[in-house]
Amino acid sequence: MKGENHGSSMTFQTIHTLEARGNILLEIVRDRSRASDSAMRRLIWRAADELTQILTQRGISYAELKSALVPQIDKAEIALFFDRASIESAAYGWQVHARVVPLLMPTGRHSVLHGDLGTDAAPDDWIRTALQIHLQPSGNPFRLVDSNQIFCVYLNNVSAHFRRALHDSLKGYRSYIGYADTTYGSQFKAYLSHTLVPAYLKHDRIILQRHPDDEPPPPGENMLGYRFEDVGLVCRSVGDSYYGVFLSYKIERPVLSEDETDTYFSANVITDAPADPASCELEIDSRKFDDYLKIKKAGTLQRLGVLGSPKASLEQLIQAKLTSNYIYSLAYSDVCTVAKFNIVLELSPLAGGEPLRILAAFELIPETRRIRLITLFG
C-alpha cells in the first residue's frame, strides 16, 4: 500500500476506507478461521497491497482514489430520483444511466451508488413525506403511487456548479423527478445509506467496476453494460471481494449498533487492539490548543462558539459527535508506531444556518484507550 509522507522521517501506510458495514466478508473470514485481531490486521493489509498492485496494472493509483472514497468537506453529495413508471422498459437502470453518464465531467472523481427506494423498513407514507421535505423538483409531472417506482442514482464529491448542471440537464428527461441535496445528515440520508448499493467508481476517464472473483473480467471490462464507451470512458474492473471491502463508498450516517463491526474492523486496520474511538477518552494537548488551535483555527472555533472557552468545551463538543459518522483515512507508521484516522464532524454553528462540516484528524492510542486530536480542517 503506497504511503503518505508527513515530514522527512515518517511514512504512513493508508487505507482510505474499509467497508464492513454492508459487507460481511471480513466477519465471515474472521469467524470461520477464528483469526486473532493481529492476524486479521495482517490479512487486511495484505489484501490492500494486492489491490494496489492490481490497480497499478490497470493504470490506476490507489492513492488518487481518495476523493471518491471518503467524504469531502468542501463538496456536496446528491441523490437523483427517477420515476420507473414513466420508463417503458424493464431495464430502467440502463435507461437512467444512459442519461446520467454523458453528463459526468471528464475530470470528475465520484463514487456512484444506485437502487430502488421501496423497502419494508420505509412505508410509502414515510417516503412521500421525506420527498416533500428534501426533493428539489424537476417540474416534470409525477405522482407517487408506490415507493418502489422510484430509482435513485447517488453521487459524492459534487461541486455546486456540477449539481446545478446535472439538475438543469436532466429536466428534459421525462422520468427525472428531481434531486435531494444529501450533503448534510438527515433521516433520509441515513435511509439511503441502508438502501443504495455501489454501482461504479469514476476516476477521470476511467470507470472502475467489480467482476466475480472466480472469473476473469470480460472483454471491455464493462460488467454493468452501461454506455460508458460511447462518451469516451474506459472501463476497468477488479475482483468483487477487493471492490466490496476497499472501493465501496459508505454514505455517512450515525454509528448504529449494527455498525459496530464496521468500526471494529476499521480500527483493526491501524492497531492489533482495536477499540471504538467513541469509547476512548479524547485528549487535546494544552499547548496545541493554546498555541495552534486558538490561533490558526480561530475562525473555526468562533463559528462553533468555543473560541475563548476552556479546552474542555471543545473536547466535550467533539466527544459528543464521535458516534455521528464512521472513521476513514486509516493510517499507520511502522517507524514511529503511530496510528491515525479521520472523521467528519457535522456541528451546528453558533449563529445558526447550515451545519458546519469539519474534518478532524486523530491519533489512536489503544494501550490507554485514548484518542488525541491532531488538527481540524474546515
CSV table of C-alpha atoms in Angstrom, one decimal:
chain,number,residue,atom,x,y,z
A,1,MET,CA,0.0,0.0,0.0
A,2,LYS,CA,1.6,3.3,-1.1
A,3,GLY,CA,2.4,5.5,1.8
A,4,GLU,CA,1.9,9.2,2.5
A,5,ASN,CA,4.9,11.3,3.6
A,6,HIS,CA,4.4,13.6,6.6
A,7,GLY,CA,7.8,15.2,7.2
A,8,SER,CA,11.1,13.8,6.2
A,9,SER,CA,11.2,10.8,8.6
A,10,MET,CA,7.7,9.4,8.8
A,11,THR,CA,5.8,7.5,6.1
A,12,PHE,CA,2.2,6.4,6.8
A,13,GLN,CA,0.6,3.4,5.1
A,14,THR,CA,-3.0,4.4,4.4
A,15,ILE,CA,-6.3,2.7,3.6
A,16,HIS,CA,-8.9,5.3,2.6
A,17,THR,CA,-11.9,3.4,3.8
A,18,LEU,CA,-13.0,-0.1,4.8
A,19,GLU,CA,-16.5,-1.4,4.2
A,20,ALA,CA,-17.6,-3.9,6.8
A,21,ARG,CA,-20.9,-2.1,7.3
A,22,GLY,CA,-22.9,-3.6,4.5
A,23,ASN,CA,-20.3,-6.2,3.5
A,24,ILE,CA,-19.8,-9.2,5.8
A,25,LEU,CA,-16.8,-10.7,4.1
A,26,LEU,CA,-14.3,-9.8,6.8
A,27,GLU,CA,-16.7,-11.0,9.5
A,28,ILE,CA,-17.1,-14.4,7.7
A,29,VAL,CA,-13.3,-14.8,7.3
A,30,ARG,CA,-12.6,-13.9,11.0
A,31,ASP,CA,-15.3,-16.2,12.3
A,32,ARG,CA,-14.5,-19.2,10.1
A,33,SER,CA,-10.8,-19.0,10.6
A,34,ARG,CA,-11.0,-17.9,14.3
A,35,ALA,CA,-8.4,-15.3,13.4
A,36,SER,CA,-7.0,-13.0,16.1
A,37,ASP,CA,-7.1,-9.2,15.7
A,38,SER,CA,-3.4,-9.2,14.7
A,39,ALA,CA,-4.0,-11.9,12.1
A,40,MET,CA,-7.0,-10.0,10.7
A,41,ARG,CA,-4.9,-6.9,10.5
A,42,ARG,CA,-2.2,-8.7,8.5
A,43,LEU,CA,-4.8,-10.1,6.2
A,44,ILE,CA,-6.5,-6.7,5.6
A,45,TRP,CA,-3.2,-5.1,4.8
A,46,ARG,CA,-2.1,-8.0,2.5
A,47,ALA,CA,-5.4,-7.7,0.6
A,48,ALA,CA,-5.0,-3.9,0.4
A,49,ASP,CA,-1.5,-4.3,-1.0
A,50,GLU,CA,-2.7,-6.8,-3.6
A,51,LEU,CA,-5.5,-4.4,-4.7
A,52,THR,CA,-2.9,-1.6,-5.0
A,53,GLN,CA,-0.9,-3.8,-7.3
A,54,ILE,CA,-3.9,-4.8,-9.4
A,55,LEU,CA,-5.0,-1.1,-9.8
A,56,THR,CA,-1.5,-0.1,-10.8
A,57,GLN,CA,-1.6,-2.8,-13.5
A,58,ARG,CA,-4.9,-1.2,-14.6
A,59,GLY,CA,-3.4,2.2,-14.8
A,60,ILE,CA,-4.9,3.5,-11.6
A,61,SER,CA,-3.2,4.9,-8.5
A,62,TYR,CA,-5.0,3.8,-5.3
A,63,ALA,CA,-3.8,7.0,-3.5
A,64,GLU,CA,-5.6,9.1,-6.1
A,65,LEU,CA,-9.0,7.4,-5.4
A,66,LYS,CA,-9.3,9.2,-2.0
A,67,SER,CA,-11.6,12.0,-3.2
A,68,ALA,CA,-14.1,9.4,-4.5
A,69,LEU,CA,-13.9,7.1,-1.4
A,70,VAL,CA,-14.0,9.5,1.6
A,71,PRO,CA,-16.3,12.4,2.3
A,72,GLN,CA,-15.1,15.8,1.1
A,73,ILE,CA,-16.0,18.7,3.4
A,74,ASP,CA,-15.8,21.2,0.6
A,75,LYS,CA,-18.0,19.2,-1.8
A,76,ALA,CA,-21.7,18.2,-1.9
A,77,GLU,CA,-23.5,14.9,-2.3
A,78,ILE,CA,-26.6,14.4,-4.3
A,79,ALA,CA,-29.4,11.9,-4.8
A,80,LEU,CA,-31.1,12.0,-8.2
A,81,PHE,CA,-34.6,10.4,-8.4
A,82,PHE,CA,-36.3,8.9,-11.4
A,83,ASP,CA,-39.9,7.6,-11.9
A,84,ARG,CA,-39.7,4.0,-13.1
A,85,ALA,CA,-43.4,4.1,-14.0
A,86,SER,CA,-42.6,6.5,-16.9
A,87,ILE,CA,-39.9,4.3,-18.3
A,88,GLU,CA,-41.2,1.9,-20.9
A,89,SER,CA,-38.5,-0.7,-20.3
A,90,ALA,CA,-37.7,-3.3,-17.6
A,91,ALA,CA,-34.1,-2.2,-18.0
A,92,TYR,CA,-34.9,1.1,-16.3
A,93,GLY,CA,-31.4,1.3,-14.6
A,94,TRP,CA,-29.8,1.1,-18.0
A,95,GLN,CA,-32.1,3.8,-19.4
A,96,VAL,CA,-31.4,6.1,-16.4
A,97,HIS,CA,-27.6,5.7,-16.5
A,98,ALA,CA,-27.7,6.3,-20.3
A,99,ARG,CA,-28.9,9.8,-19.4
A,100,VAL,CA,-26.6,10.4,-16.4
A,101,VAL,CA,-23.3,9.0,-17.8
A,102,PRO,CA,-22.9,11.6,-20.6
A,103,LEU,CA,-23.3,14.4,-18.0
A,104,LEU,CA,-20.3,13.3,-15.9
A,105,MET,CA,-17.4,15.6,-16.2
A,106,PRO,CA,-14.2,14.2,-17.9
A,107,THR,CA,-12.1,15.0,-14.8
A,108,GLY,CA,-14.7,14.1,-12.2
A,109,ARG,CA,-14.0,11.7,-9.5
A,110,HIS,CA,-17.1,10.2,-7.9
A,111,SER,CA,-18.5,7.1,-6.3
A,112,VAL,CA,-21.8,6.3,-7.8
A,113,LEU,CA,-24.4,4.3,-6.0
A,114,HIS,CA,-28.0,3.3,-7.0
A,115,GLY,CA,-31.1,1.4,-6.1
A,116,ASP,CA,-34.8,1.4,-5.8
A,117,LEU,CA,-36.3,3.3,-2.8
A,118,GLY,CA,-39.0,1.0,-1.7
A,119,THR,CA,-38.2,-1.3,1.3
A,120,ASP,CA,-40.2,-2.9,4.1
A,121,ALA,CA,-38.4,-0.6,6.5
A,122,ALA,CA,-39.8,2.6,5.0
A,123,PRO,CA,-43.6,2.6,4.1
A,124,ASP,CA,-44.8,4.7,1.2
A,125,ASP,CA,-46.1,7.4,3.5
A,126,TRP,CA,-42.7,7.9,5.0
A,127,ILE,CA,-41.1,8.1,1.6
A,128,ARG,CA,-43.7,10.6,0.5
A,129,THR,CA,-43.1,12.8,3.5
A,130,ALA,CA,-39.3,12.6,3.0
A,131,LEU,CA,-39.6,13.6,-0.6
A,132,GLN,CA,-41.8,16.5,0.3
A,133,ILE,CA,-39.1,17.7,2.7
A,134,HIS,CA,-36.0,17.0,0.6
A,135,LEU,CA,-36.9,16.9,-3.1
A,136,GLN,CA,-35.9,19.8,-5.3
A,137,PRO,CA,-38.4,19.0,-8.1
A,138,SER,CA,-37.6,18.9,-11.7
A,139,GLY,CA,-41.1,20.2,-12.8
A,140,ASN,CA,-41.9,17.0,-14.6
A,141,PRO,CA,-45.3,15.6,-13.8
A,142,PHE,CA,-45.1,12.9,-11.1
A,143,ARG,CA,-47.5,11.1,-8.8
A,144,LEU,CA,-46.2,8.7,-6.1
A,145,VAL,CA,-48.3,5.5,-6.1
A,146,ASP,CA,-45.7,3.1,-4.8
A,147,SER,CA,-42.2,4.0,-3.4
A,148,ASN,CA,-40.9,1.0,-5.5
A,149,GLN,CA,-41.4,3.1,-8.5
A,150,ILE,CA,-38.5,5.5,-7.6
A,151,PHE,CA,-35.0,4.7,-8.8
A,152,CYS,CA,-32.1,6.6,-7.3
A,153,VAL,CA,-28.6,7.5,-8.5
A,154,TYR,CA,-26.3,8.9,-5.8
A,155,LEU,CA,-23.1,10.8,-6.4
A,156,ASN,CA,-20.5,12.1,-4.0
A,157,ASN,CA,-17.7,14.7,-4.4
A,158,VAL,CA,-20.0,17.1,-6.4
A,159,SER,CA,-19.4,20.8,-6.8
A,160,ALA,CA,-22.3,23.3,-6.5
A,161,HIS,CA,-21.8,24.1,-10.2
A,162,PHE,CA,-22.0,20.4,-11.3
A,163,ARG,CA,-25.1,19.9,-9.1
A,164,ARG,CA,-26.9,22.7,-10.9
A,165,ALA,CA,-25.7,21.4,-14.3
A,166,LEU,CA,-27.0,17.9,-13.6
A,167,HIS,CA,-30.4,19.1,-12.4
A,168,ASP,CA,-30.8,21.5,-15.4
A,169,SER,CA,-29.6,19.0,-17.9
A,170,LEU,CA,-31.9,16.2,-16.6
A,171,LYS,CA,-35.0,18.4,-16.5
A,172,GLY,CA,-35.7,17.5,-20.2
A,173,TYR,CA,-35.8,13.8,-19.3
A,174,ARG,CA,-39.5,12.9,-18.6
A,175,SER,CA,-38.6,10.3,-15.9
A,176,TYR,CA,-36.4,12.7,-13.8
A,177,ILE,CA,-38.4,14.0,-10.8
A,178,GLY,CA,-35.7,16.0,-9.1
A,179,TYR,CA,-32.9,15.6,-6.6
A,180,ALA,CA,-32.1,15.8,-2.9
A,181,ASP,CA,-29.0,17.5,-1.5
A,182,THR,CA,-27.6,14.9,0.8
A,183,THR,CA,-24.5,16.7,1.9
A,184,TYR,CA,-25.7,17.0,5.5
A,185,GLY,CA,-27.1,14.4,7.8
A,186,SER,CA,-30.8,13.5,7.9
A,187,GLN,CA,-33.0,10.5,8.5
A,188,PHE,CA,-33.5,10.4,4.7
A,189,LYS,CA,-29.7,10.3,4.1
A,190,ALA,CA,-29.4,7.5,6.7
A,191,TYR,CA,-32.2,5.6,4.9
A,192,LEU,CA,-30.4,5.9,1.6
A,193,SER,CA,-27.3,4.6,3.2
A,194,HIS,CA,-29.2,1.4,4.0
A,195,THR,CA,-30.9,1.2,0.6
A,196,LEU,CA,-28.4,2.0,-2.1
A,197,VAL,CA,-25.6,-0.2,-3.3
A,198,PRO,CA,-22.3,0.7,-5.1
A,199,ALA,CA,-22.6,0.8,-8.9
A,200,TYR,CA,-19.2,2.1,-10.1
A,201,LEU,CA,-16.4,4.4,-9.3
A,202,LYS,CA,-15.5,7.2,-11.8
A,203,HIS,CA,-11.9,8.3,-11.8
A,204,ASP,CA,-11.4,10.9,-14.5
A,205,ARG,CA,-11.9,8.9,-17.7
A,206,ILE,CA,-11.8,5.5,-16.0
A,207,ILE,CA,-14.9,3.7,-14.8
A,208,LEU,CA,-14.0,1.1,-12.2
A,209,GLN,CA,-16.4,-1.8,-11.7
A,210,ARG,CA,-16.3,-5.2,-10.0
A,211,HIS,CA,-16.2,-8.6,-11.5
A,212,PRO,CA,-16.8,-12.1,-9.9
A,213,ASP,CA,-13.7,-13.3,-8.0
A,214,ASP,CA,-13.7,-16.7,-9.7
A,215,GLU,CA,-14.0,-15.3,-13.2
A,216,PRO,CA,-11.7,-13.1,-15.4
A,217,PRO,CA,-13.1,-9.8,-16.4
A,218,PRO,CA,-15.0,-9.9,-19.7
A,219,PRO,CA,-13.6,-8.1,-22.9
A,220,GLY,CA,-14.1,-4.4,-22.4
A,221,GLU,CA,-14.4,-5.0,-18.6
A,222,ASN,CA,-17.9,-3.3,-18.7
A,223,MET,CA,-19.8,-5.5,-16.2
A,224,LEU,CA,-22.8,-3.2,-16.0
A,225,GLY,CA,-23.2,-2.8,-19.7
A,226,TYR,CA,-23.9,0.9,-19.5
A,227,ARG,CA,-22.8,3.1,-22.4
A,228,PHE,CA,-19.6,4.3,-20.9
A,229,GLU,CA,-17.5,3.8,-24.0
A,230,ASP,CA,-19.9,6.0,-26.1
A,231,VAL,CA,-18.8,9.1,-24.2
A,232,GLY,CA,-15.1,8.2,-24.2
A,233,LEU,CA,-14.8,6.5,-20.9
A,234,VAL,CA,-12.6,3.4,-20.4
A,235,CYS,CA,-13.8,0.5,-18.2
A,236,ARG,CA,-11.6,-1.3,-15.7
A,237,SER,CA,-12.6,-3.9,-13.2
A,238,VAL,CA,-11.3,-5.7,-10.1
A,239,GLY,CA,-12.4,-8.7,-8.2
A,240,ASP,CA,-15.6,-8.4,-6.1
A,241,SER,CA,-14.0,-9.1,-2.8
A,242,TYR,CA,-11.5,-6.3,-3.2
A,243,TYR,CA,-14.1,-3.9,-4.5
A,244,GLY,CA,-16.6,-4.7,-1.8
A,245,VAL,CA,-14.1,-4.1,1.1
A,246,PHE,CA,-11.9,-1.3,-0.2
A,247,LEU,CA,-13.7,0.6,-3.0
A,248,SER,CA,-17.2,0.9,-1.7
A,249,TYR,CA,-18.3,4.4,-0.6
A,250,LYS,CA,-20.1,4.5,2.7
A,251,ILE,CA,-22.8,7.2,2.8
A,252,GLU,CA,-22.4,8.9,6.2
A,253,ARG,CA,-24.8,8.1,9.0
A,254,PRO,CA,-24.7,7.8,12.8
A,255,VAL,CA,-23.0,4.7,14.0
A,256,LEU,CA,-25.7,2.3,14.9
A,257,SER,CA,-25.5,-1.0,16.8
A,258,GLU,CA,-25.3,-3.0,13.6
A,259,ASP,CA,-22.4,-0.8,12.5
A,260,GLU,CA,-20.1,-1.7,15.4
A,261,THR,CA,-18.4,-4.4,13.5
A,262,ASP,CA,-17.5,-1.9,10.8
A,263,THR,CA,-16.0,0.4,13.4
A,264,TYR,CA,-14.1,-2.5,14.9
A,265,PHE,CA,-12.6,-3.7,11.7
A,266,SER,CA,-11.7,-0.1,10.7
A,267,ALA,CA,-9.9,0.4,14.0
A,268,ASN,CA,-8.2,-3.0,13.5
A,269,VAL,CA,-6.6,-1.7,10.3
A,270,ILE,CA,-4.3,0.6,12.5
A,271,THR,CA,-4.0,-1.4,15.7
A,272,ASP,CA,-3.8,-5.0,17.0
A,273,ALA,CA,-6.0,-3.9,19.9
A,274,PRO,CA,-9.0,-2.3,18.2
A,275,ALA,CA,-11.3,0.0,20.2
A,276,ASP,CA,-14.2,2.1,19.2
A,277,PRO,CA,-12.9,5.7,19.2
A,278,ALA,CA,-16.2,6.9,20.7
A,279,SER,CA,-15.4,4.8,23.8
A,280,CYS,CA,-11.9,6.2,24.2
A,281,GLU,CA,-11.0,9.3,26.2
A,282,LEU,CA,-10.5,12.3,24.0
A,283,GLU,CA,-7.3,14.4,24.7
A,284,ILE,CA,-6.4,17.8,23.3
A,285,ASP,CA,-2.9,18.8,24.2
A,286,SER,CA,-2.9,22.1,26.1
A,287,ARG,CA,0.0,23.6,24.1
A,288,LYS,CA,-1.7,22.6,20.8
A,289,PHE,CA,-5.0,24.2,22.0
A,290,ASP,CA,-3.3,27.4,23.1
A,291,ASP,CA,-0.5,27.8,20.5
A,292,TYR,CA,-2.2,26.3,17.4
A,293,LEU,CA,-5.9,25.8,17.5
A,294,LYS,CA,-6.8,29.1,19.2
A,295,ILE,CA,-4.5,31.0,16.7
A,296,LYS,CA,-4.6,29.0,13.4
A,297,LYS,CA,-8.1,27.7,13.8
A,298,ALA,CA,-9.7,30.7,15.5
A,299,GLY,CA,-12.3,31.1,12.8
A,300,THR,CA,-13.5,27.5,13.1
A,301,LEU,CA,-13.6,27.8,16.9
A,302,GLN,CA,-15.5,31.0,16.7
A,303,ARG,CA,-18.2,29.5,14.4
A,304,LEU,CA,-18.6,26.7,16.9
A,305,GLY,CA,-18.9,29.1,19.8
A,306,VAL,CA,-16.0,27.8,21.7
A,307,LEU,CA,-13.4,30.5,21.0
A,308,GLY,CA,-12.5,31.9,24.3
A,309,SER,CA,-13.9,28.9,26.1
A,310,PRO,CA,-11.7,26.4,28.1
A,311,LYS,CA,-10.2,23.4,26.3
A,312,ALA,CA,-12.8,21.2,27.9
A,313,SER,CA,-15.6,22.8,26.0
A,314,LEU,CA,-14.1,21.8,22.6
A,315,GLU,CA,-13.3,18.3,24.0
A,316,GLN,CA,-16.9,17.8,25.1
A,317,LEU,CA,-18.2,19.1,21.8
A,318,ILE,CA,-16.1,16.7,19.7
A,319,GLN,CA,-16.6,13.7,22.1
A,320,ALA,CA,-20.4,14.0,21.7
A,321,LYS,CA,-20.0,13.8,17.9
A,322,LEU,CA,-17.7,10.8,17.7
A,323,THR,CA,-20.6,8.4,17.0
A,324,SER,CA,-22.0,10.6,14.2
A,325,ASN,CA,-20.0,9.0,11.5
A,326,TYR,CA,-17.6,6.3,10.5
A,327,ILE,CA,-13.8,6.6,10.6
A,328,TYR,CA,-11.6,6.7,7.5
A,329,SER,CA,-8.1,7.6,6.2
A,330,LEU,CA,-6.8,4.8,8.3
A,331,ALA,CA,-3.1,5.4,8.5
A,332,TYR,CA,-0.2,3.7,10.3
A,333,SER,CA,3.6,4.4,10.6
A,334,ASP,CA,5.8,1.4,11.5
A,335,VAL,CA,8.7,3.8,12.1
A,336,CYS,CA,7.0,5.6,15.0
A,337,THR,CA,4.2,3.2,15.8
A,338,VAL,CA,1.6,5.9,15.2
A,339,ALA,CA,-2.0,5.2,14.3
A,340,LYS,CA,-4.2,7.8,12.8
A,341,PHE,CA,-7.7,8.2,11.5
A,342,ASN,CA,-10.0,11.0,10.3
A,343,ILE,CA,-13.7,11.7,10.9
A,344,VAL,CA,-16.1,14.3,9.6
A,345,LEU,CA,-17.9,16.1,12.4
A,346,GLU,CA,-21.1,17.9,11.5
A,347,LEU,CA,-21.7,20.6,14.0
A,348,SER,CA,-24.2,23.5,14.5
A,349,PRO,CA,-22.6,26.9,14.1
A,350,LEU,CA,-23.3,29.4,16.9
A,351,ALA,CA,-25.0,31.8,14.5
A,352,GLY,CA,-27.3,29.1,13.0
A,353,GLY,CA,-27.7,28.3,9.4
A,354,GLU,CA,-26.2,25.3,7.5
A,355,PRO,CA,-24.3,22.8,9.6
A,356,LEU,CA,-20.5,23.2,9.8
A,357,ARG,CA,-18.6,20.2,8.4
A,358,ILE,CA,-15.2,19.8,10.0
A,359,LEU,CA,-12.5,17.2,9.2
A,360,ALA,CA,-10.9,16.1,12.4
A,361,ALA,CA,-7.7,14.1,12.4
A,362,PHE,CA,-6.9,11.9,15.5
A,363,GLU,CA,-4.1,9.7,16.8
A,364,LEU,CA,-5.4,6.5,18.3
A,365,ILE,CA,-3.5,5.3,21.5
A,366,PRO,CA,-5.1,1.9,22.1
A,367,GLU,CA,-2.9,0.9,25.0
A,368,THR,CA,-4.6,3.5,27.2
A,369,ARG,CA,-7.8,3.8,25.2
A,370,ARG,CA,-7.2,7.4,24.3
A,371,ILE,CA,-7.5,9.4,21.1
A,372,ARG,CA,-5.5,12.6,20.7
A,373,LEU,CA,-6.7,15.4,18.4
A,374,ILE,CA,-4.1,16.2,15.7
A,375,THR,CA,-5.8,19.0,13.9
A,376,LEU,CA,-9.1,20.4,12.5
A,377,PHE,CA,-9.9,21.4,8.9
A,378,GLY,CA,-12.9,23.4,7.9
